[in-house]
PDB file of C-alpha atoms in Angstrom:
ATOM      1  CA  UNK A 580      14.605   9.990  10.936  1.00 63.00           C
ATOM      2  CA  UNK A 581      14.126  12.191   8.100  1.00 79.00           C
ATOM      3  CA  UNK A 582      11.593  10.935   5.237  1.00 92.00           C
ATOM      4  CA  UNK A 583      11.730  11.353   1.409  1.00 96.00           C
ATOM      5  CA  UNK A 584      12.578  14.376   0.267  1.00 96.00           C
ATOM      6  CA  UNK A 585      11.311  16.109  -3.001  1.00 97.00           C
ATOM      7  CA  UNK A 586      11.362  19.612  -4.803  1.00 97.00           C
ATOM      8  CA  UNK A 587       9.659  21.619  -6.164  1.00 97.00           C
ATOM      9  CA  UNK A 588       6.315  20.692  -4.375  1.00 95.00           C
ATOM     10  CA  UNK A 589       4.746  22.409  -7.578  1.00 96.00           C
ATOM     11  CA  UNK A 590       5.474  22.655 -11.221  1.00 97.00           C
ATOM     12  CA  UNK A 591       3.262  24.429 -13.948  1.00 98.00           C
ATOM     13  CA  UNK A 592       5.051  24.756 -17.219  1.00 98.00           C
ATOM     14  CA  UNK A 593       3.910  24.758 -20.918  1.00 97.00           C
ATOM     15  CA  UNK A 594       3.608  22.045 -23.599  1.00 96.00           C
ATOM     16  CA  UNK A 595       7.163  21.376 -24.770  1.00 97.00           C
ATOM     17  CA  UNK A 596       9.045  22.571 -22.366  1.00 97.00           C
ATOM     18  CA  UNK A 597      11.600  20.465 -20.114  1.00 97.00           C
ATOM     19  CA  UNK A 598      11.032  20.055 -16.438  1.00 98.00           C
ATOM     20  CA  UNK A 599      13.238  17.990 -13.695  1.00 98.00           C
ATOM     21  CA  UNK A 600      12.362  16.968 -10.800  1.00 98.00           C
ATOM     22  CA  UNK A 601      15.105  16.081  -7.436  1.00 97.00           C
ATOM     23  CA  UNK A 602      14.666  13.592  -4.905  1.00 97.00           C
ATOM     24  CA  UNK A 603      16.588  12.408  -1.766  1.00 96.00           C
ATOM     25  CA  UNK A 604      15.790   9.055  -0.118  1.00 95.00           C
ATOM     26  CA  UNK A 605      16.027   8.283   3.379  1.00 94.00           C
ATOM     27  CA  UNK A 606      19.649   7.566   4.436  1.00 92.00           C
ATOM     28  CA  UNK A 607      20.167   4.021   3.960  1.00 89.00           C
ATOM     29  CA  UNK A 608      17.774   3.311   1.959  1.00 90.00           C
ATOM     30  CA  UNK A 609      19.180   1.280  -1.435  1.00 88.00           C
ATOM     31  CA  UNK A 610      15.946   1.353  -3.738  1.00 90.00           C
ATOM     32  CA  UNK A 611      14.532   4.572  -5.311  1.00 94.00           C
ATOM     33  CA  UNK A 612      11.368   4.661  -6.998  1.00 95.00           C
ATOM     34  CA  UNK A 613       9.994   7.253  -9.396  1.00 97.00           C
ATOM     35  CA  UNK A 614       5.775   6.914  -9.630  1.00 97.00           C
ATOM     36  CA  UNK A 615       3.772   9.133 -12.039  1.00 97.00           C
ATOM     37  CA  UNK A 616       0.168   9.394 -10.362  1.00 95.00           C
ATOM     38  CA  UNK A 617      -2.624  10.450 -12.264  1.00 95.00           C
ATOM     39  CA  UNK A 618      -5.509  12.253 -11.450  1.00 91.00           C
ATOM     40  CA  UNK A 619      -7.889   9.371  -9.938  1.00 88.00           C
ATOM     41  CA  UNK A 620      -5.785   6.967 -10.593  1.00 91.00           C
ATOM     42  CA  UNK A 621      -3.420   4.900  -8.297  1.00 93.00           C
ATOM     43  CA  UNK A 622       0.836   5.425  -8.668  1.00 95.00           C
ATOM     44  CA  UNK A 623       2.129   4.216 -11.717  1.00 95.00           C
ATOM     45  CA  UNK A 624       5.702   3.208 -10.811  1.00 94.00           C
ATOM     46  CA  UNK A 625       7.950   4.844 -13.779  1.00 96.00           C
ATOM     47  CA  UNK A 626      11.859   3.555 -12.964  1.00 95.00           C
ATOM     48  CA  UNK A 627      13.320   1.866  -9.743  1.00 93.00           C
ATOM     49  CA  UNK A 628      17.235   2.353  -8.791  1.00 92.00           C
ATOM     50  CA  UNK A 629      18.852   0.102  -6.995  1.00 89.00           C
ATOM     51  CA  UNK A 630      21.827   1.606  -5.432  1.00 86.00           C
ATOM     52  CA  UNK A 631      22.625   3.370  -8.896  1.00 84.00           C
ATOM     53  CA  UNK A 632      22.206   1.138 -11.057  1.00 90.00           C
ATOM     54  CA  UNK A 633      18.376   0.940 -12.842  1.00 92.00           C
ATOM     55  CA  UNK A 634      16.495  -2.124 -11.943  1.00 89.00           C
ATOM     56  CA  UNK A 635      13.146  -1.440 -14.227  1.00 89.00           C
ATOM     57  CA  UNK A 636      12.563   0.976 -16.516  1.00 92.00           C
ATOM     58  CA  UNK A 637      10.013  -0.522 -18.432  1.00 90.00           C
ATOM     59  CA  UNK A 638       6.976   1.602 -18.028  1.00 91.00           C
ATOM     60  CA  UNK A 639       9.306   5.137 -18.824  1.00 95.00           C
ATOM     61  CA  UNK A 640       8.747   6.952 -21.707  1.00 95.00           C
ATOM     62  CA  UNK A 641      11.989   6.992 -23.163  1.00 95.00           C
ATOM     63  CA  UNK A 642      11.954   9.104 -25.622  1.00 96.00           C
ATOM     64  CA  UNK A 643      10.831  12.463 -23.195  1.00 97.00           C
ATOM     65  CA  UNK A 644      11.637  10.846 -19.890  1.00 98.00           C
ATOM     66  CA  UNK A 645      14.933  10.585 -18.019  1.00 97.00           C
ATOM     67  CA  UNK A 646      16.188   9.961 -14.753  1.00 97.00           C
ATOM     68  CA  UNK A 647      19.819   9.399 -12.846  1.00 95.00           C
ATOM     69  CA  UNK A 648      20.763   8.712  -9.546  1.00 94.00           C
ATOM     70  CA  UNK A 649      24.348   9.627  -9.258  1.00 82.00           C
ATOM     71  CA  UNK A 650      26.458   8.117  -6.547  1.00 85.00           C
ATOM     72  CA  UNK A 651      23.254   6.413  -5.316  1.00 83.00           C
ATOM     73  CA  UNK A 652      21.880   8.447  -3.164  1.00 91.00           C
ATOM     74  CA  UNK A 653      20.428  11.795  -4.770  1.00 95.00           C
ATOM     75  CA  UNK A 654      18.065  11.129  -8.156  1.00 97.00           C
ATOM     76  CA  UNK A 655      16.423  13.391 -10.801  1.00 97.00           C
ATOM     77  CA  UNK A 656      13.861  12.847 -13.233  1.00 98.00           C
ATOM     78  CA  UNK A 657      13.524  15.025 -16.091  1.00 98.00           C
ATOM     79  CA  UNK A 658      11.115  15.550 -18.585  1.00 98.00           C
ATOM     80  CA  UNK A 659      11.983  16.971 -22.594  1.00 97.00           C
ATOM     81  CA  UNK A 660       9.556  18.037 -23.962  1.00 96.00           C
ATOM     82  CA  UNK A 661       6.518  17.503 -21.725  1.00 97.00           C
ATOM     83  CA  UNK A 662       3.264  17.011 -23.173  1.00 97.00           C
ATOM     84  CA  UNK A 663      -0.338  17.982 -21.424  1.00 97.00           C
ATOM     85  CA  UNK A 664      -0.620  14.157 -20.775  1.00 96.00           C
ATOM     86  CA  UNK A 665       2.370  14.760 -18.196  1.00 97.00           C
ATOM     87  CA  UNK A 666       0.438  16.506 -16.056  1.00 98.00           C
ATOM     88  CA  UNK A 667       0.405  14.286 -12.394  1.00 97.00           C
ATOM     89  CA  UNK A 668       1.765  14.009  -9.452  1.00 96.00           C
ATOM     90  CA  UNK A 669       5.379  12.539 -10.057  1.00 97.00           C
ATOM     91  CA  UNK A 670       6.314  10.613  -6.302  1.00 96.00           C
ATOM     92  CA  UNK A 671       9.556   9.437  -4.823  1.00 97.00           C
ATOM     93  CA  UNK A 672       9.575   6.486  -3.049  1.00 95.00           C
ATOM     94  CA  UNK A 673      12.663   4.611  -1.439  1.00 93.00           C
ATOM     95  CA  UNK A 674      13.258   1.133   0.471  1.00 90.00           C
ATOM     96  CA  UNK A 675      16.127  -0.447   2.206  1.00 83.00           C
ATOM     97  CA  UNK A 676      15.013  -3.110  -0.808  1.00 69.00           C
ATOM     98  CA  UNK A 677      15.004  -6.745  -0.250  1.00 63.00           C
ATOM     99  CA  UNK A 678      18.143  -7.116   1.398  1.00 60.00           C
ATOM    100  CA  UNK A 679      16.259  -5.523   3.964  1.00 56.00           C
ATOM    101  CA  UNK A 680      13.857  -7.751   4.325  1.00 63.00           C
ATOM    102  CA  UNK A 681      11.136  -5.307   4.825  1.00 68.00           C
ATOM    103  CA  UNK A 682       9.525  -4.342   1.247  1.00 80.00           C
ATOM    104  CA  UNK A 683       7.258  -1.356   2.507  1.00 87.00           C
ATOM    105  CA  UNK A 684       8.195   2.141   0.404  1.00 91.00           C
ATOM    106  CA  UNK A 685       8.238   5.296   1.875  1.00 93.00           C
ATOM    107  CA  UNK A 686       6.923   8.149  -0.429  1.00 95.00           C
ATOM    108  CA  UNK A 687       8.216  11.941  -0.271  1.00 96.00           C
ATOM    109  CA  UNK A 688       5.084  14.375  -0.857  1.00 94.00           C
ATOM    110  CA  UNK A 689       5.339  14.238  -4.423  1.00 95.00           C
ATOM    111  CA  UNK A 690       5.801  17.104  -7.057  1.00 96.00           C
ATOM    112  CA  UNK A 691       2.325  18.029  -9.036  1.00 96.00           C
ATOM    113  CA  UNK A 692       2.641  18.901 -12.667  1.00 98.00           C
ATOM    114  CA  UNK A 693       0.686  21.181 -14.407  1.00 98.00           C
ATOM    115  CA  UNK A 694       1.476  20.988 -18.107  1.00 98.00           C
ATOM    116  CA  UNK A 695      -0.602  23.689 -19.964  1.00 97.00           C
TER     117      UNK A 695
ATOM    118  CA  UNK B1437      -0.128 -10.191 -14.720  1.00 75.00           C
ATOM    119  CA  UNK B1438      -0.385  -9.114 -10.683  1.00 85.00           C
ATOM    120  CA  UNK B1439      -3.445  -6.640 -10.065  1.00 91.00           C
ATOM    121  CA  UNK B1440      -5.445  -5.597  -7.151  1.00 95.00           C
ATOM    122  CA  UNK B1441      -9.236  -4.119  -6.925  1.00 96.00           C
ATOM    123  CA  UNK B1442     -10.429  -1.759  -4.936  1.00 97.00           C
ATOM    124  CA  UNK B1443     -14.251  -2.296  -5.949  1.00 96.00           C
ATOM    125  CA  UNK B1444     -16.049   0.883  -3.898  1.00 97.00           C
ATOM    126  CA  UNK B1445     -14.520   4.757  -4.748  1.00 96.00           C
ATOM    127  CA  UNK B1446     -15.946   5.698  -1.871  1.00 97.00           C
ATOM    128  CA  UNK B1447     -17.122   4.606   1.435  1.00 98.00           C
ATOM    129  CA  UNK B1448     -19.109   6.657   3.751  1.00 98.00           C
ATOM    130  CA  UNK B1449     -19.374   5.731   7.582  1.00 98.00           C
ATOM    131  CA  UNK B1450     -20.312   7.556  10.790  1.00 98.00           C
ATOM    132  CA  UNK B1451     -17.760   8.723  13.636  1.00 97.00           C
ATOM    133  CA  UNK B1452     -17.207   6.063  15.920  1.00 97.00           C
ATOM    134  CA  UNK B1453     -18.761   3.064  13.583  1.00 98.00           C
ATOM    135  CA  UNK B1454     -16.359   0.340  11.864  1.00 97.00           C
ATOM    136  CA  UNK B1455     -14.997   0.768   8.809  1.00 97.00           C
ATOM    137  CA  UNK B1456     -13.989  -1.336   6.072  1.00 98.00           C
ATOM    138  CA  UNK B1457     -12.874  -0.742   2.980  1.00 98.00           C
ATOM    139  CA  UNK B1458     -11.948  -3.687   0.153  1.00 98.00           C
ATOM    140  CA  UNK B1459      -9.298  -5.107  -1.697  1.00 98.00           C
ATOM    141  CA  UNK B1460      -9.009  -8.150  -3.965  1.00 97.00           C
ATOM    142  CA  UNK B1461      -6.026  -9.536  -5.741  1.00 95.00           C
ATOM    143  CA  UNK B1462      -4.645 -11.361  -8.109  1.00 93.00           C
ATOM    144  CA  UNK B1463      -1.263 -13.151  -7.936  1.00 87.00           C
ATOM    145  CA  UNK B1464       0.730 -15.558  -9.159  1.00 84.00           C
ATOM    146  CA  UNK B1465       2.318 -17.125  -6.103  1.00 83.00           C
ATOM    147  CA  UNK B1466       2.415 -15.566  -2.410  1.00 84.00           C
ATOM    148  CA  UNK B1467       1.449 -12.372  -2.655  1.00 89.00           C
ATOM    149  CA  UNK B1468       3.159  -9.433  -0.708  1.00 91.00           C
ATOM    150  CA  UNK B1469       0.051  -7.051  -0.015  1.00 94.00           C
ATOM    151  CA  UNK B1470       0.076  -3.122   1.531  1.00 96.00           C
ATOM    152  CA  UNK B1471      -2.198  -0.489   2.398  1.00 97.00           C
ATOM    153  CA  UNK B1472      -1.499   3.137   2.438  1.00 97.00           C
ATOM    154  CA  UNK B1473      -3.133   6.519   3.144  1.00 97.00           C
ATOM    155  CA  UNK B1474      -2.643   9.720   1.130  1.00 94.00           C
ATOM    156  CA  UNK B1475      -3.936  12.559   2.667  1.00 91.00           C
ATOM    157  CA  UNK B1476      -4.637  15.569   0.706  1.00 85.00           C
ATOM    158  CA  UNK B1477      -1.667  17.238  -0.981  1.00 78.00           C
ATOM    159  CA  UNK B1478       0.422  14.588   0.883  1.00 81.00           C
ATOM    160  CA  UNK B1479       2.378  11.621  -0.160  1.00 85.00           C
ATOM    161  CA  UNK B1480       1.439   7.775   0.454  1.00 92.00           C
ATOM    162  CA  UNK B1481       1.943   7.083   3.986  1.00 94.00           C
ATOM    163  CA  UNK B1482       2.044   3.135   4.984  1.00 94.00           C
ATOM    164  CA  UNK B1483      -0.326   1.814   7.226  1.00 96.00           C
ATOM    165  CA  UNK B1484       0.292  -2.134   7.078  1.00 95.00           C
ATOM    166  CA  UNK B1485       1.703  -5.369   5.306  1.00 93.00           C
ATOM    167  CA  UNK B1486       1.208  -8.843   4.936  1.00 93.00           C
ATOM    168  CA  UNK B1487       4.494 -10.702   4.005  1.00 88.00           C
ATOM    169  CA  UNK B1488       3.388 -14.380   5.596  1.00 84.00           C
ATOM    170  CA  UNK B1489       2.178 -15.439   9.504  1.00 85.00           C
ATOM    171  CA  UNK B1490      -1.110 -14.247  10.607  1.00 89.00           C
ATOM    172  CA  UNK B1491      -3.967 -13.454   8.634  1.00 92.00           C
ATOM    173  CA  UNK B1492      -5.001 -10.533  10.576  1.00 95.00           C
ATOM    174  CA  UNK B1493      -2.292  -7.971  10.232  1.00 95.00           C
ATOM    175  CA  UNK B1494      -2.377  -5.003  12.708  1.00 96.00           C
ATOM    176  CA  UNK B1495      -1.031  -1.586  11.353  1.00 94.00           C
ATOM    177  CA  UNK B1496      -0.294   2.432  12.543  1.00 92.00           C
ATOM    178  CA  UNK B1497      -3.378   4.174  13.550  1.00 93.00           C
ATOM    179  CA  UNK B1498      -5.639   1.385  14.760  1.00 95.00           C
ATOM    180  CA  UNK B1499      -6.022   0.069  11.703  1.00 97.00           C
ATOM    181  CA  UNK B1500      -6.047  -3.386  10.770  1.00 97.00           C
ATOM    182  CA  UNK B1501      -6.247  -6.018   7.426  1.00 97.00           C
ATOM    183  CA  UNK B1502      -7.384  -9.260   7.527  1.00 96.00           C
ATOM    184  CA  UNK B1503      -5.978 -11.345   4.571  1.00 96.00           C
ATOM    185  CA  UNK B1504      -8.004 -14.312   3.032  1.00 95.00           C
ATOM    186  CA  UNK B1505      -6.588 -16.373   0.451  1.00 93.00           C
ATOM    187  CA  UNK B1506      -9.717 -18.223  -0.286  1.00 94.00           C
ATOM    188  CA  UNK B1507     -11.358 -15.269  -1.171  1.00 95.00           C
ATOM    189  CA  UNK B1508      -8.388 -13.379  -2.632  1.00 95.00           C
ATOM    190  CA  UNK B1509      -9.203 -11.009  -0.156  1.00 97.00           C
ATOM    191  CA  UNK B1510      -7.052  -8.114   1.566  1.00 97.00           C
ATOM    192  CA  UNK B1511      -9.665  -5.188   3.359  1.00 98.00           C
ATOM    193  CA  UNK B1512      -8.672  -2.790   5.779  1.00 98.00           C
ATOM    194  CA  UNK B1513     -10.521  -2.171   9.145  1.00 98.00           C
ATOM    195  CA  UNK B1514     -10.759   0.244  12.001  1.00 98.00           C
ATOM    196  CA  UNK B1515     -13.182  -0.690  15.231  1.00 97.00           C
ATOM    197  CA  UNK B1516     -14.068   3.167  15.715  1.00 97.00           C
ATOM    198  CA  UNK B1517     -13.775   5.727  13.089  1.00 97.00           C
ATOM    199  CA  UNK B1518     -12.501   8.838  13.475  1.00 97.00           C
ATOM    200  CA  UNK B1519     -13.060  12.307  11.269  1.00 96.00           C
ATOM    201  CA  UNK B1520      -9.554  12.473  10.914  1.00 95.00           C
ATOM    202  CA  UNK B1521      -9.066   9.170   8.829  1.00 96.00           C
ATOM    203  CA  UNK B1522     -10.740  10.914   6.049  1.00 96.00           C
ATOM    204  CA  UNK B1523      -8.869  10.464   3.324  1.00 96.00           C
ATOM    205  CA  UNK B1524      -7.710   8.326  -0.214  1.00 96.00           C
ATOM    206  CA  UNK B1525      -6.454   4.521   0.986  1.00 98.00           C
ATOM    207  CA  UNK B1526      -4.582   2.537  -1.447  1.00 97.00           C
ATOM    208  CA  UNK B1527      -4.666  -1.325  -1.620  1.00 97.00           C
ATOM    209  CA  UNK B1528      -1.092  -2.131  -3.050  1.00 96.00           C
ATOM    210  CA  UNK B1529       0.966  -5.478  -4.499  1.00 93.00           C
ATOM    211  CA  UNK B1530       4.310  -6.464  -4.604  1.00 89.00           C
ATOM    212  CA  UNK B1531       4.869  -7.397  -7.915  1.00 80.00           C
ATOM    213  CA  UNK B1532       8.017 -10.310  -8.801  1.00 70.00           C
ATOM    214  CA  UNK B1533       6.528 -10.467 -12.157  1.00 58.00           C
ATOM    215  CA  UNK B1534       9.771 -10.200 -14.816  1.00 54.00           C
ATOM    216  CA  UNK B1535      12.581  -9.993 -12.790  1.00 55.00           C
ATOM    217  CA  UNK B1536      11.080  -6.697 -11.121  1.00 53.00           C
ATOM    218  CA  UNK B1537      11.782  -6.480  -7.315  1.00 65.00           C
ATOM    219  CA  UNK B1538       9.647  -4.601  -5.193  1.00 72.00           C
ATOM    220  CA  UNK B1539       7.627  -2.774  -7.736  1.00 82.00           C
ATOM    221  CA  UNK B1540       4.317  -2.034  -6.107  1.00 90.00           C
ATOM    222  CA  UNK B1541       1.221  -2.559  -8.030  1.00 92.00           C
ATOM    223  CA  UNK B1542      -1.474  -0.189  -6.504  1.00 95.00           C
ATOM    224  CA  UNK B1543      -5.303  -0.036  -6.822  1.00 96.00           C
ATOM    225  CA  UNK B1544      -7.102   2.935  -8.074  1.00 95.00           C
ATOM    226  CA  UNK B1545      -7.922   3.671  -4.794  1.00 97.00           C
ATOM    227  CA  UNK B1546     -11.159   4.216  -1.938  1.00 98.00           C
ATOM    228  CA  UNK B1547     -11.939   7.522  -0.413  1.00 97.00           C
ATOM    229  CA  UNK B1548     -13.144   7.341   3.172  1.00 97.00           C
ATOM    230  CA  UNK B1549     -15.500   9.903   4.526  1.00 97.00           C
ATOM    231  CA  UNK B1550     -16.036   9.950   8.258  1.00 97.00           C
ATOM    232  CA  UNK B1551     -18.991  12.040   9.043  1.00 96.00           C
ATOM    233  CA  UNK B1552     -19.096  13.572  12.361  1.00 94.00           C
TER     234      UNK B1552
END
């Protein structure tokens, strides 16, 4: 079975420029989560899909931050402009979600941010 | 407001001795608790859960948790360490809290250094 995919592994842009980032769950899998991990610091979950439809957004930044998942499966999250405070490691993570009955995530290997 | 601890940022043990490394939470109602491993440049890779049954949950790569819920207690354990389990280990929760479903709540995280 294939995992989470994510591109590009590695990102180094400057302050105020946009960025996106793509992610493809594991087939199947209904939930999508978007982390932001900082340097030291444990994930910070960002926005979870369900199917296609957002479930929590609540710790986005909406004003730069963005993200889609189009026909459920496929997501991307984009950020406009990025600030230095941006710079992480932004993961994937999907589930079959509670339906499922099984609540473990599985993370893709993440895409690390340089904002300079 | 759900949380988990992870009181040590590292933990140093010898090849072949147990391990242990700690986790403490806090939870309104049953709590949902994971552990993962993030290897360098890697994504979070799960180890183990504990939904409900036995208190001593048995995971991938010999590793076990033992959950306490007198002592609010989750830690993760390995008989026999190996060099190779060298790595970052989160200490996660499953958090219900407004209407959220399966947003994980992670700890800041132990590093685990195996010396040969």
């Amino acid at each position: 079975e294939a995992g989470v995919a994510q591109s590009p592994r590695y990102k180094i842009i400057e302050k105020r420029q946009s960025v996106a980032f793509w992610c493809n769950p594991i087939s199947g899998h209904a939930t999508l989560y978007w982390y932001q991990q900082i340097l030291g610091q444990g994930p910070k979950l960002l926005i979870q899909f369900q199917n296609n439809g957002v479930v929590d957004d609540s710790q986005l930044p909406k004003d730069r931050f963005s993200a889609e998942r189009l026909k459920g499966v496929d997501s991307t999250l984009k950020i406009q402009p990025a600030k230095l405070e941006d710079s992480a490691v932004y993961l994937c993570a999907s589930s079959l979600g509670e339906r499922g009955g099984t609540y473990e995530q599985y993370f893709g290997p993440g895409t690390r941010l340089t904002v300079t | 407001a759900q949380s988990v601890a992870q009181p040590e940022d590292q933990v140093n043990v010898a090849e072949g001795n147990p391990l242990t490394v700690k986790c403490t939470y806090s939870v309104s109602g049953n709590p949902y608790l994971f552990w993962y491993v993030q290897y360098p440049n890697r994504g979070l890779q799960f180890l183990l859960k504990y939904i409900t049954g036995d208190n001593l949950v048995k995971g991938s790569y010999g590793f076990e948790a033992e959950f306490n819920k007198s002592q609010t207690s989750f830690h993760l354990k390995k008989p026999s360490a190996l060099v190779s389990d060298s790595a970052l280990y989160f200490c996660a929760v499953r958090d219900r809290v407004g209407g959220a479903t399966n947003k994980l709540i992670f700890g800041t995280g132990t590093l685990l250094a195996v010396q040969p």
